[in-house]
Amino acid sequence: MDRLLEHTRREARYLGDGIVLVDSFLNHQVEPELMGLMGQLLAQGFEGVDRVLTAETSGLLPAFAAAQVLGVPMVFARKRRLKNLTDEVLGVDVLSRTAGETFRLSVSRRYLPQGQRVLLVDDFLARGNTLVGLLELCRMAGVEVAGLAVVFEKPFEGGRQQLGGLEVRSLVTIELDGDGVVFR
């Protein structure tokens, strides 16, 4: 955990308005060794889940890393419906904090079999919209949510309160501090 925190303090940039840029190691350029560490930390304590679920795009790599550690499949909800999604598709509309637009999260029911235990993973927890959408997809599919794990959480955005009291594991917490941020 210390290595991830140190790396974040060195590489992350605050853009203002609560936006933190981590593109040098998470969502544009990826450092495989650091991603492996994130996977280990995100997966810790969730042994026994059947799948890991995330939303494209920035949640893909942390979710994959966690799924690899757990030895289970990773499923990702798409942000647009593709013509080759022919199975019964579950969908929910979600407002994106960073894109500033609404998109439809879609996943094939086939990859969320009823009764399975699922770990939800994402890169950021800000306002909670994406995770709320993933929770709704899980409810629609009849799967049990074993837990939620995120790389970064911004408590000042209130996302945790949107998640119905579910426990959330955050690897790094971002707090506002005057005109900047503090990573803990």
mmCIF file with all atom_site columns, N, CA and C in Angstrom, residues 108-181:
data_model
loop_
_atom_site.group_PDB
_atom_site.id
_atom_site.type_symbol
_atom_site.label_atom_id
_atom_site.label_alt_id
_atom_site.label_comp_id
_atom_site.label_asym_id
_atom_site.label_entity_id
_atom_site.label_seq_id
_atom_site.pdbx_PDB_ins_code
_atom_site.Cartn_x
_atom_site.Cartn_y
_atom_site.Cartn_z
_atom_site.occupancy
_atom_site.B_iso_or_equiv
_atom_site.pdbx_formal_charge
_atom_site.auth_seq_id
_atom_site.auth_comp_id
_atom_site.auth_asym_id
_atom_site.auth_atom_id
_atom_site.pdbx_PDB_model_num
ATOM 1   N N  . SER A 1 108 ? -24.245 -8.559  -20.738 1.00 0.00 ? 108 SER A N  1
ATOM 2   C CA . SER A 1 108 ? -25.020 -9.748  -21.072 1.00 0.00 ? 108 SER A CA 1
ATOM 3   C C  . SER A 1 108 ? -25.365 -10.510 -19.797 1.00 0.00 ? 108 SER A C  1
ATOM 4   N N  . ARG A 1 109 ? -26.629 -10.864 -19.663 1.00 0.00 ? 109 ARG A N  1
ATOM 5   C CA . ARG A 1 109 ? -27.071 -11.653 -18.501 1.00 0.00 ? 109 ARG A CA 1
ATOM 6   C C  . ARG A 1 109 ? -26.270 -12.958 -18.419 1.00 0.00 ? 109 ARG A C  1
ATOM 7   N N  . ARG A 1 110 ? -25.832 -13.443 -19.544 1.00 0.00 ? 110 ARG A N  1
ATOM 8   C CA . ARG A 1 110 ? -25.081 -14.702 -19.621 1.00 0.00 ? 110 ARG A CA 1
ATOM 9   C C  . ARG A 1 110 ? -23.813 -14.675 -18.754 1.00 0.00 ? 110 ARG A C  1
ATOM 10  N N  . TYR A 1 111 ? -23.212 -13.494 -18.595 1.00 0.00 ? 111 TYR A N  1
ATOM 11  C CA . TYR A 1 111 ? -21.952 -13.398 -17.857 1.00 0.00 ? 111 TYR A CA 1
ATOM 12  C C  . TYR A 1 111 ? -22.130 -13.008 -16.395 1.00 0.00 ? 111 TYR A C  1
ATOM 13  N N  . LEU A 1 112 ? -23.378 -12.860 -15.973 1.00 0.00 ? 112 LEU A N  1
ATOM 14  C CA . LEU A 1 112 ? -23.691 -12.635 -14.558 1.00 0.00 ? 112 LEU A CA 1
ATOM 15  C C  . LEU A 1 112 ? -24.745 -13.653 -14.134 1.00 0.00 ? 112 LEU A C  1
ATOM 16  N N  . PRO A 1 113 ? -24.354 -14.932 -14.044 1.00 0.00 ? 113 PRO A N  1
ATOM 17  C CA . PRO A 1 113 ? -25.334 -15.965 -13.709 1.00 0.00 ? 113 PRO A CA 1
ATOM 18  C C  . PRO A 1 113 ? -25.932 -15.765 -12.315 1.00 0.00 ? 113 PRO A C  1
ATOM 19  N N  . GLN A 1 114 ? -27.228 -15.932 -12.251 1.00 0.00 ? 114 GLN A N  1
ATOM 20  C CA . GLN A 1 114 ? -27.959 -15.772 -10.991 1.00 0.00 ? 114 GLN A CA 1
ATOM 21  C C  . GLN A 1 114 ? -27.320 -16.616 -9.890  1.00 0.00 ? 114 GLN A C  1
ATOM 22  N N  . GLY A 1 115 ? -27.234 -16.014 -8.693  1.00 0.00 ? 115 GLY A N  1
ATOM 23  C CA . GLY A 1 115 ? -26.724 -16.725 -7.528  1.00 0.00 ? 115 GLY A CA 1
ATOM 24  C C  . GLY A 1 115 ? -25.224 -16.616 -7.317  1.00 0.00 ? 115 GLY A C  1
ATOM 25  N N  . GLN A 1 116 ? -24.497 -16.067 -8.272  1.00 0.00 ? 116 GLN A N  1
ATOM 26  C CA . GLN A 1 116 ? -23.047 -15.946 -8.107  1.00 0.00 ? 116 GLN A CA 1
ATOM 27  C C  . GLN A 1 116 ? -22.691 -14.779 -7.194  1.00 0.00 ? 116 GLN A C  1
ATOM 28  N N  . ARG A 1 117 ? -21.473 -14.834 -6.649  1.00 0.00 ? 117 ARG A N  1
ATOM 29  C CA . ARG A 1 117 ? -20.945 -13.750 -5.799  1.00 0.00 ? 117 ARG A CA 1
ATOM 30  C C  . ARG A 1 117 ? -19.981 -12.920 -6.639  1.00 0.00 ? 117 ARG A C  1
ATOM 31  N N  . VAL A 1 118 ? -20.191 -11.611 -6.628  1.00 0.00 ? 118 VAL A N  1
ATOM 32  C CA . VAL A 1 118 ? -19.448 -10.715 -7.514  1.00 0.00 ? 118 VAL A CA 1
ATOM 33  C C  . VAL A 1 118 ? -18.755 -9.621  -6.701  1.00 0.00 ? 118 VAL A C  1
ATOM 34  N N  . LEU A 1 119 ? -17.510 -9.334  -7.063  1.00 0.00 ? 119 LEU A N  1
ATOM 35  C CA . LEU A 1 119 ? -16.769 -8.205  -6.506  1.00 0.00 ? 119 LEU A CA 1
ATOM 36  C C  . LEU A 1 119 ? -16.810 -7.076  -7.529  1.00 0.00 ? 119 LEU A C  1
ATOM 37  N N  . LEU A 1 120 ? -17.262 -5.895  -7.115  1.00 0.00 ? 120 LEU A N  1
ATOM 38  C CA . LEU A 1 120 ? -17.269 -4.727  -7.997  1.00 0.00 ? 120 LEU A CA 1
ATOM 39  C C  . LEU A 1 120 ? -15.962 -3.967  -7.805  1.00 0.00 ? 120 LEU A C  1
ATOM 40  N N  . VAL A 1 121 ? -15.307 -3.617  -8.912  1.00 0.00 ? 121 VAL A N  1
ATOM 41  C CA . VAL A 1 121 ? -14.036 -2.892  -8.869  1.00 0.00 ? 121 VAL A CA 1
ATOM 42  C C  . VAL A 1 121 ? -14.125 -1.715  -9.827  1.00 0.00 ? 121 VAL A C  1
ATOM 43  N N  . ASP A 1 122 ? -13.584 -0.565  -9.407  1.00 0.00 ? 122 ASP A N  1
ATOM 44  C CA . ASP A 1 122 ? -13.497 0.592   -10.304 1.00 0.00 ? 122 ASP A CA 1
ATOM 45  C C  . ASP A 1 122 ? -12.240 1.381   -9.973  1.00 0.00 ? 122 ASP A C  1
ATOM 46  N N  . ASP A 1 123 ? -11.880 2.297   -10.869 1.00 0.00 ? 123 ASP A N  1
ATOM 47  C CA . ASP A 1 123 ? -10.691 3.108   -10.620 1.00 0.00 ? 123 ASP A CA 1
ATOM 48  C C  . ASP A 1 123 ? -10.965 4.173   -9.568  1.00 0.00 ? 123 ASP A C  1
ATOM 49  N N  . PHE A 1 124 ? -12.084 4.898   -9.706  1.00 0.00 ? 124 PHE A N  1
ATOM 50  C CA . PHE A 1 124 ? -12.421 5.989   -8.786  1.00 0.00 ? 124 PHE A CA 1
ATOM 51  C C  . PHE A 1 124 ? -13.810 5.798   -8.199  1.00 0.00 ? 124 PHE A C  1
ATOM 52  N N  . LEU A 1 125 ? -13.973 6.217   -6.960  1.00 0.00 ? 125 LEU A N  1
ATOM 53  C CA . LEU A 1 125 ? -15.287 6.428   -6.363  1.00 0.00 ? 125 LEU A CA 1
ATOM 54  C C  . LEU A 1 125 ? -15.371 7.920   -6.073  1.00 0.00 ? 125 LEU A C  1
ATOM 55  N N  . ALA A 1 126 ? -16.194 8.618   -6.849  1.00 0.00 ? 126 ALA A N  1
ATOM 56  C CA . ALA A 1 126 ? -16.401 10.057  -6.649  1.00 0.00 ? 126 ALA A CA 1
ATOM 57  C C  . ALA A 1 126 ? -17.839 10.246  -6.184  1.00 0.00 ? 126 ALA A C  1
ATOM 58  N N  . ARG A 1 127 ? -18.733 10.445  -7.112  1.00 0.00 ? 127 ARG A N  1
ATOM 59  C CA . ARG A 1 127 ? -20.150 10.621  -6.757  1.00 0.00 ? 127 ARG A CA 1
ATOM 60  C C  . ARG A 1 127 ? -20.893 9.297   -6.634  1.00 0.00 ? 127 ARG A C  1
ATOM 61  N N  . GLY A 1 128 ? -20.271 8.222   -7.084  1.00 0.00 ? 128 GLY A N  1
ATOM 62  C CA . GLY A 1 128 ? -20.847 6.892   -6.911  1.00 0.00 ? 128 GLY A CA 1
ATOM 63  C C  . GLY A 1 128 ? -21.752 6.431   -8.033  1.00 0.00 ? 128 GLY A C  1
ATOM 64  N N  . ASN A 1 129 ? -21.911 7.233   -9.076  1.00 0.00 ? 129 ASN A N  1
ATOM 65  C CA . ASN A 1 129 ? -22.872 6.894   -10.130 1.00 0.00 ? 129 ASN A CA 1
ATOM 66  C C  . ASN A 1 129 ? -22.557 5.576   -10.833 1.00 0.00 ? 129 ASN A C  1
ATOM 67  N N  . THR A 1 130 ? -21.293 5.351   -11.173 1.00 0.00 ? 130 THR A N  1
ATOM 68  C CA . THR A 1 130 ? -20.941 4.120   -11.877 1.00 0.00 ? 130 THR A CA 1
ATOM 69  C C  . THR A 1 130 ? -21.176 2.905   -10.995 1.00 0.00 ? 130 THR A C  1
ATOM 70  N N  . LEU A 1 131 ? -20.732 2.962   -9.747  1.00 0.00 ? 131 LEU A N  1
ATOM 71  C CA . LEU A 1 131 ? -20.938 1.819   -8.854  1.00 0.00 ? 131 LEU A CA 1
ATOM 72  C C  . LEU A 1 131 ? -22.417 1.585   -8.568  1.00 0.00 ? 131 LEU A C  1
ATOM 73  N N  . VAL A 1 132 ? -23.203 2.648   -8.457  1.00 0.00 ? 132 VAL A N  1
ATOM 74  C CA . VAL A 1 132 ? -24.656 2.484   -8.286  1.00 0.00 ? 132 VAL A CA 1
ATOM 75  C C  . VAL A 1 132 ? -25.231 1.765   -9.508  1.00 0.00 ? 132 VAL A C  1
ATOM 76  N N  . GLY A 1 133 ? -24.769 2.139   -10.697 1.00 0.00 ? 133 GLY A N  1
ATOM 77  C CA . GLY A 1 133 ? -25.211 1.461   -11.918 1.00 0.00 ? 133 GLY A CA 1
ATOM 78  C C  . GLY A 1 133 ? -24.829 -0.008  -11.925 1.00 0.00 ? 133 GLY A C  1
ATOM 79  N N  . LEU A 1 134 ? -23.599 -0.314  -11.515 1.00 0.00 ? 134 LEU A N  1
ATOM 80  C CA . LEU A 1 134 ? -23.163 -1.712  -11.448 1.00 0.00 ? 134 LEU A CA 1
ATOM 81  C C  . LEU A 1 134 ? -23.967 -2.493  -10.411 1.00 0.00 ? 134 LEU A C  1
ATOM 82  N N  . LEU A 1 135 ? -24.260 -1.862  -9.286  1.00 0.00 ? 135 LEU A N  1
ATOM 83  C CA . LEU A 1 135 ? -25.106 -2.509  -8.270  1.00 0.00 ? 135 LEU A CA 1
ATOM 84  C C  . LEU A 1 135 ? -26.487 -2.837  -8.834  1.00 0.00 ? 135 LEU A C  1
ATOM 85  N N  . GLU A 1 136 ? -27.037 -1.921  -9.615  1.00 0.00 ? 136 GLU A N  1
ATOM 86  C CA . GLU A 1 136 ? -28.352 -2.156  -10.221 1.00 0.00 ? 136 GLU A CA 1
ATOM 87  C C  . GLU A 1 136 ? -28.291 -3.314  -11.215 1.00 0.00 ? 136 GLU A C  1
ATOM 88  N N  . LEU A 1 137 ? -27.226 -3.390  -12.008 1.00 0.00 ? 137 LEU A N  1
ATOM 89  C CA . LEU A 1 137 ? -27.067 -4.518  -12.933 1.00 0.00 ? 137 LEU A CA 1
ATOM 90  C C  . LEU A 1 137 ? -26.998 -5.833  -12.156 1.00 0.00 ? 137 LEU A C  1
ATOM 91  N N  . CYS A 1 138 ? -26.300 -5.831  -11.024 1.00 0.00 ? 138 CYS A N  1
ATOM 92  C CA . CYS A 1 138 ? -26.216 -7.037  -10.187 1.00 0.00 ? 138 CYS A CA 1
ATOM 93  C C  . CYS A 1 138 ? -27.584 -7.422  -9.645  1.00 0.00 ? 138 CYS A C  1
ATOM 94  N N  . ARG A 1 139 ? -28.350 -6.425  -9.205  1.00 0.00 ? 139 ARG A N  1
ATOM 95  C CA . ARG A 1 139 ? -29.701 -6.690  -8.704  1.00 0.00 ? 139 ARG A CA 1
ATOM 96  C C  . ARG A 1 139 ? -30.558 -7.297  -9.812  1.00 0.00 ? 139 ARG A C  1
ATOM 97  N N  . MET A 1 140 ? -30.482 -6.717  -11.001 1.00 0.00 ? 140 MET A N  1
ATOM 98  C CA . MET A 1 140 ? -31.267 -7.210  -12.134 1.00 0.00 ? 140 MET A CA 1
ATOM 99  C C  . MET A 1 140 ? -30.889 -8.647  -12.501 1.00 0.00 ? 140 MET A C  1
ATOM 100 N N  . ALA A 1 141 ? -29.606 -8.978  -12.351 1.00 0.00 ? 141 ALA A N  1
ATOM 101 C CA . ALA A 1 141 ? -29.121 -10.310 -12.710 1.00 0.00 ? 141 ALA A CA 1
ATOM 102 C C  . ALA A 1 141 ? -29.349 -11.336 -11.608 1.00 0.00 ? 141 ALA A C  1
ATOM 103 N N  . GLY A 1 142 ? -29.633 -10.873 -10.391 1.00 0.00 ? 142 GLY A N  1
ATOM 104 C CA . GLY A 1 142 ? -29.825 -11.793 -9.280  1.00 0.00 ? 142 GLY A CA 1
ATOM 105 C C  . GLY A 1 142 ? -28.519 -12.334 -8.720  1.00 0.00 ? 142 GLY A C  1
ATOM 106 N N  . VAL A 1 143 ? -27.458 -11.516 -8.781  1.00 0.00 ? 143 VAL A N  1
ATOM 107 C CA . VAL A 1 143 ? -26.185 -11.935 -8.201  1.00 0.00 ? 143 VAL A CA 1
ATOM 108 C C  . VAL A 1 143 ? -25.964 -11.216 -6.875  1.00 0.00 ? 143 VAL A C  1
ATOM 109 N N  . GLU A 1 144 ? -25.153 -11.815 -6.025  1.00 0.00 ? 144 GLU A N  1
ATOM 110 C CA . GLU A 1 144 ? -24.835 -11.239 -4.718  1.00 0.00 ? 144 GLU A CA 1
ATOM 111 C C  . GLU A 1 144 ? -23.570 -10.400 -4.839  1.00 0.00 ? 144 GLU A C  1
ATOM 112 N N  . VAL A 1 145 ? -23.599 -9.191  -4.324  1.00 0.00 ? 145 VAL A N  1
ATOM 113 C CA . VAL A 1 145 ? -22.411 -8.338  -4.317  1.00 0.00 ? 145 VAL A CA 1
ATOM 114 C C  . VAL A 1 145 ? -21.608 -8.669  -3.062  1.00 0.00 ? 145 VAL A C  1
ATOM 115 N N  . ALA A 1 146 ? -20.414 -9.216  -3.273  1.00 0.00 ? 146 ALA A N  1
ATOM 116 C CA . ALA A 1 146 ? -19.549 -9.611  -2.158  1.00 0.00 ? 146 ALA A CA 1
ATOM 117 C C  . ALA A 1 146 ? -18.801 -8.419  -1.585  1.00 0.00 ? 146 ALA A C  1
ATOM 118 N N  . GLY A 1 147 ? -18.619 -7.387  -2.398  1.00 0.00 ? 147 GLY A N  1
ATOM 119 C CA . GLY A 1 147 ? -17.902 -6.208  -1.928  1.00 0.00 ? 147 GLY A CA 1
ATOM 120 C C  . GLY A 1 147 ? -17.627 -5.241  -3.054  1.00 0.00 ? 147 GLY A C  1
ATOM 121 N N  . LEU A 1 148 ? -17.140 -4.063  -2.671  1.00 0.00 ? 148 LEU A N  1
ATOM 122 C CA . LEU A 1 148 ? -16.768 -3.019  -3.622  1.00 0.00 ? 148 LEU A CA 1
ATOM 123 C C  . LEU A 1 148 ? -15.347 -2.594  -3.307  1.00 0.00 ? 148 LEU A C  1
ATOM 124 N N  . ALA A 1 149 ? -14.524 -2.468  -4.335  1.00 0.00 ? 149 ALA A N  1
ATOM 125 C CA . ALA A 1 149 ? -13.136 -2.068  -4.139  1.00 0.00 ? 149 ALA A CA 1
ATOM 126 C C  . ALA A 1 149 ? -12.751 -1.071  -5.225  1.00 0.00 ? 149 ALA A C  1
ATOM 127 N N  . VAL A 1 150 ? -12.127 0.031   -4.801  1.00 0.00 ? 150 VAL A N  1
ATOM 128 C CA . VAL A 1 150 ? -11.712 1.075   -5.742  1.00 0.00 ? 150 VAL A CA 1
ATOM 129 C C  . VAL A 1 150 ? -10.262 1.448   -5.460  1.00 0.00 ? 150 VAL A C  1
ATOM 130 N N  . VAL A 1 151 ? -9.589  1.920   -6.497  1.00 0.00 ? 151 VAL A N  1
ATOM 131 C CA . VAL A 1 151 ? -8.215  2.371   -6.312  1.00 0.00 ? 151 VAL A CA 1
ATOM 132 C C  . VAL A 1 151 ? -8.214  3.702   -5.570  1.00 0.00 ? 151 VAL A C  1
ATOM 133 N N  . PHE A 1 152 ? -9.018  4.664   -6.040  1.00 0.00 ? 152 PHE A N  1
ATOM 134 C CA . PHE A 1 152 ? -9.055  6.002   -5.448  1.00 0.00 ? 152 PHE A CA 1
ATOM 135 C C  . PHE A 1 152 ? -10.471 6.358   -5.014  1.00 0.00 ? 152 PHE A C  1
ATOM 136 N N  . GLU A 1 153 ? -10.579 6.985   -3.852  1.00 0.00 ? 153 GLU A N  1
ATOM 137 C CA . GLU A 1 153 ? -11.872 7.492   -3.390  1.00 0.00 ? 153 GLU A CA 1
ATOM 138 C C  . GLU A 1 153 ? -11.742 8.968   -3.053  1.00 0.00 ? 153 GLU A C  1
ATOM 139 N N  . LYS A 1 154 ? -12.751 9.734   -3.479  1.00 0.00 ? 154 LYS A N  1
ATOM 140 C CA . LYS A 1 154 ? -12.838 11.160  -3.147  1.00 0.00 ? 154 LYS A CA 1
ATOM 141 C C  . LYS A 1 154 ? -14.048 11.350  -2.233  1.00 0.00 ? 154 LYS A C  1
ATOM 142 N N  . PRO A 1 155 ? -13.863 11.208  -0.912  1.00 0.00 ? 155 PRO A N  1
ATOM 143 C CA . PRO A 1 155 ? -14.996 11.285  0.024   1.00 0.00 ? 155 PRO A CA 1
ATOM 144 C C  . PRO A 1 155 ? -15.770 12.595  -0.065  1.00 0.00 ? 155 PRO A C  1
ATOM 145 N N  . PHE A 1 156 ? -15.119 13.675  -0.439  1.00 0.00 ? 156 PHE A N  1
ATOM 146 C CA . PHE A 1 156 ? -15.778 14.983  -0.516  1.00 0.00 ? 156 PHE A CA 1
ATOM 147 C C  . PHE A 1 156 ? -16.839 15.037  -1.606  1.00 0.00 ? 156 PHE A C  1
ATOM 148 N N  . GLU A 1 157 ? -16.894 14.037  -2.492  1.00 0.00 ? 157 GLU A N  1
ATOM 149 C CA . GLU A 1 157 ? -17.915 13.992  -3.546  1.00 0.00 ? 157 GLU A CA 1
ATOM 150 C C  . GLU A 1 157 ? -19.154 13.222  -3.108  1.00 0.00 ? 157 GLU A C  1
ATOM 151 N N  . GLY A 1 158 ? -19.096 12.507  -1.965  1.00 0.00 ? 158 GLY A N  1
ATOM 152 C CA . GLY A 1 158 ? -20.282 11.867  -1.401  1.00 0.00 ? 158 GLY A CA 1
ATOM 153 C C  . GLY A 1 158 ? -20.693 10.540  -2.001  1.00 0.00 ? 158 GLY A C  1
ATOM 154 N N  . GLY A 1 159 ? -19.848 9.917   -2.803  1.00 0.00 ? 159 GLY A N  1
ATOM 155 C CA . GLY A 1 159 ? -20.215 8.670   -3.467  1.00 0.00 ? 159 GLY A CA 1
ATOM 156 C C  . GLY A 1 159 ? -20.527 7.518   -2.539  1.00 0.00 ? 159 GLY A C  1
ATOM 157 N N  . ARG A 1 160 ? -19.781 7.404   -1.475  1.00 0.00 ? 160 ARG A N  1
ATOM 158 C CA . ARG A 1 160 ? -19.986 6.294   -0.532  1.00 0.00 ? 160 ARG A CA 1
ATOM 159 C C  . ARG A 1 160 ? -21.414 6.298   0.008   1.00 0.00 ? 160 ARG A C  1
ATOM 160 N N  . GLN A 1 161 ? -21.977 7.478   0.231   1.00 0.00 ? 161 GLN A N  1
ATOM 161 C CA . GLN A 1 161 ? -23.337 7.590   0.771   1.00 0.00 ? 161 GLN A CA 1
ATOM 162 C C  . GLN A 1 161 ? -24.389 7.096   -0.229  1.00 0.00 ? 161 GLN A C  1
ATOM 163 N N  . GLN A 1 162 ? -24.047 7.012   -1.498  1.00 0.00 ? 162 GLN A N  1
ATOM 164 C CA . GLN A 1 162 ? -24.990 6.546   -2.521  1.00 0.00 ? 162 GLN A CA 1
ATOM 165 C C  . GLN A 1 162 ? -25.067 5.020   -2.592  1.00 0.00 ? 162 GLN A C  1
ATOM 166 N N  . LEU A 1 163 ? -24.192 4.336   -1.859  1.00 0.00 ? 163 LEU A N  1
ATOM 167 C CA . LEU A 1 163 ? -24.039 2.893   -2.021  1.00 0.00 ? 163 LEU A CA 1
ATOM 168 C C  . LEU A 1 163 ? -24.783 2.070   -0.979  1.00 0.00 ? 163 LEU A C  1
ATOM 169 N N  . GLY A 1 164 ? -25.750 2.668   -0.320  1.00 0.00 ? 164 GLY A N  1
ATOM 170 C CA . GLY A 1 164 ? -26.631 1.930   0.576   1.00 0.00 ? 164 GLY A CA 1
ATOM 171 C C  . GLY A 1 164 ? -25.938 1.267   1.751   1.00 0.00 ? 164 GLY A C  1
ATOM 172 N N  . GLY A 1 165 ? -24.874 1.870   2.248   1.00 0.00 ? 165 GLY A N  1
ATOM 173 C CA . GLY A 1 165 ? -24.207 1.329   3.420   1.00 0.00 ? 165 GLY A CA 1
ATOM 174 C C  . GLY A 1 165 ? -23.281 0.158   3.154   1.00 0.00 ? 165 GLY A C  1
ATOM 175 N N  . LEU A 1 166 ? -23.100 -0.211  1.889   1.00 0.00 ? 166 LEU A N  1
ATOM 176 C CA . LEU A 1 166 ? -22.181 -1.310  1.581   1.00 0.00 ? 166 LEU A CA 1
ATOM 177 C C  . LEU A 1 166 ? -20.753 -0.901  1.919   1.00 0.00 ? 166 LEU A C  1
ATOM 178 N N  . GLU A 1 167 ? -19.978 -1.862  2.363   1.00 0.00 ? 167 GLU A N  1
ATOM 179 C CA . GLU A 1 167 ? -18.583 -1.588  2.693   1.00 0.00 ? 167 GLU A CA 1
ATOM 180 C C  . GLU A 1 167 ? -17.783 -1.406  1.406   1.00 0.00 ? 167 GLU A C  1
ATOM 181 N N  . VAL A 1 168 ? -16.912 -0.407  1.412   1.00 0.00 ? 168 VAL A N  1
ATOM 182 C CA . VAL A 1 168 ? -16.078 -0.108  0.249   1.00 0.00 ? 168 VAL A CA 1
ATOM 183 C C  . VAL A 1 168 ? -14.617 -0.130  0.687   1.00 0.00 ? 168 VAL A C  1
ATOM 184 N N  . ARG A 1 169 ? -13.782 -0.838  -0.066  1.00 0.00 ? 169 ARG A N  1
ATOM 185 C CA . ARG A 1 169 ? -12.338 -0.787  0.173   1.00 0.00 ? 169 ARG A CA 1
ATOM 186 C C  . ARG A 1 169 ? -11.742 0.213   -0.811  1.00 0.00 ? 169 ARG A C  1
ATOM 187 N N  . SER A 1 170 ? -11.089 1.253   -0.287  1.00 0.00 ? 170 SER A N  1
ATOM 188 C CA . SER A 1 170 ? -10.377 2.216   -1.138  1.00 0.00 ? 170 SER A CA 1
ATOM 189 C C  . SER A 1 170 ? -8.896  2.111   -0.816  1.00 0.00 ? 170 SER A C  1
ATOM 190 N N  . LEU A 1 171 ? -8.084  2.028   -1.864  1.00 0.00 ? 171 LEU A N  1
ATOM 191 C CA . LEU A 1 171 ? -6.646  1.914   -1.654  1.00 0.00 ? 171 LEU A CA 1
ATOM 192 C C  . LEU A 1 171 ? -6.023  3.259   -1.295  1.00 0.00 ? 171 LEU A C  1
ATOM 193 N N  . VAL A 1 172 ? -6.487  4.325   -1.942  1.00 0.00 ? 172 VAL A N  1
ATOM 194 C CA . VAL A 1 172 ? -5.978  5.673   -1.686  1.00 0.00 ? 172 VAL A CA 1
ATOM 195 C C  . VAL A 1 172 ? -7.168  6.614   -1.556  1.00 0.00 ? 172 VAL A C  1
ATOM 196 N N  . THR A 1 173 ? -7.154  7.440   -0.524  1.00 0.00 ? 173 THR A N  1
ATOM 197 C CA . THR A 1 173 ? -8.200  8.447   -0.329  1.00 0.00 ? 173 THR A CA 1
ATOM 198 C C  . THR A 1 173 ? -7.643  9.806   -0.727  1.00 0.00 ? 173 THR A C  1
ATOM 199 N N  . ILE A 1 174 ? -8.455  10.567  -1.457  1.00 0.00 ? 174 ILE A N  1
ATOM 200 C CA . ILE A 1 174 ? -8.068  11.903  -1.912  1.00 0.00 ? 174 ILE A CA 1
ATOM 201 C C  . ILE A 1 174 ? -8.922  12.915  -1.165  1.00 0.00 ? 174 ILE A C  1
ATOM 202 N N  . GLU A 1 175 ? -8.274  13.846  -0.492  1.00 0.00 ? 175 GLU A N  1
ATOM 203 C CA . GLU A 1 175 ? -8.990  14.872  0.271   1.00 0.00 ? 175 GLU A CA 1
ATOM 204 C C  . GLU A 1 175 ? -8.609  16.249  -0.242  1.00 0.00 ? 175 GLU A C  1
ATOM 205 N N  . LEU A 1 176 ? -9.583  17.154  -0.274  1.00 0.00 ? 176 LEU A N  1
ATOM 206 C CA . LEU A 1 176 ? -9.309  18.539  -0.652  1.00 0.00 ? 176 LEU A CA 1
ATOM 207 C C  . LEU A 1 176 ? -8.538  19.222  0.468   1.00 0.00 ? 176 LEU A C  1
ATOM 208 N N  . ASP A 1 177 ? -7.587  20.072  0.067   1.00 0.00 ? 177 ASP A N  1
ATOM 209 C CA . ASP A 1 177 ? -6.790  20.824  1.037   1.00 0.00 ? 177 ASP A CA 1
ATOM 210 C C  . ASP A 1 177 ? -6.487  22.194  0.426   1.00 0.00 ? 177 ASP A C  1
ATOM 211 N N  . GLY A 1 178 ? -7.352  23.166  0.716   1.00 0.00 ? 178 GLY A N  1
ATOM 212 C CA . GLY A 1 178 ? -7.182  24.490  0.112   1.00 0.00 ? 178 GLY A CA 1
ATOM 213 C C  . GLY A 1 178 ? -7.341  24.412  -1.394  1.00 0.00 ? 178 GLY A C  1
ATOM 214 N N  . ASP A 1 179 ? -6.304  24.816  -2.112  1.00 0.00 ? 179 ASP A N  1
ATOM 215 C CA . ASP A 1 179 ? -6.326  24.763  -3.579  1.00 0.00 ? 179 ASP A CA 1
ATOM 216 C C  . ASP A 1 179 ? -5.717  23.478  -4.119  1.00 0.00 ? 179 ASP A C  1
ATOM 217 N N  . GLY A 1 180 ? -5.483  22.512  -3.266  1.00 0.00 ? 180 GLY A N  1
ATOM 218 C CA . GLY A 1 180 ? -4.859  21.267  -3.691  1.00 0.00 ? 180 GLY A CA 1
ATOM 219 C C  . GLY A 1 180 ? -5.544  20.063  -3.086  1.00 0.00 ? 180 GLY A C  1
ATOM 220 N N  . VAL A 1 181 ? -4.848  18.945  -3.149  1.00 0.00 ? 181 VAL A N  1
ATOM 221 C CA . VAL A 1 181 ? -5.369  17.699  -2.590  1.00 0.00 ? 181 VAL A CA 1
ATOM 222 C C  . VAL A 1 181 ? -4.281  17.013  -1.775  1.00 0.00 ? 181 VAL A C  1
#
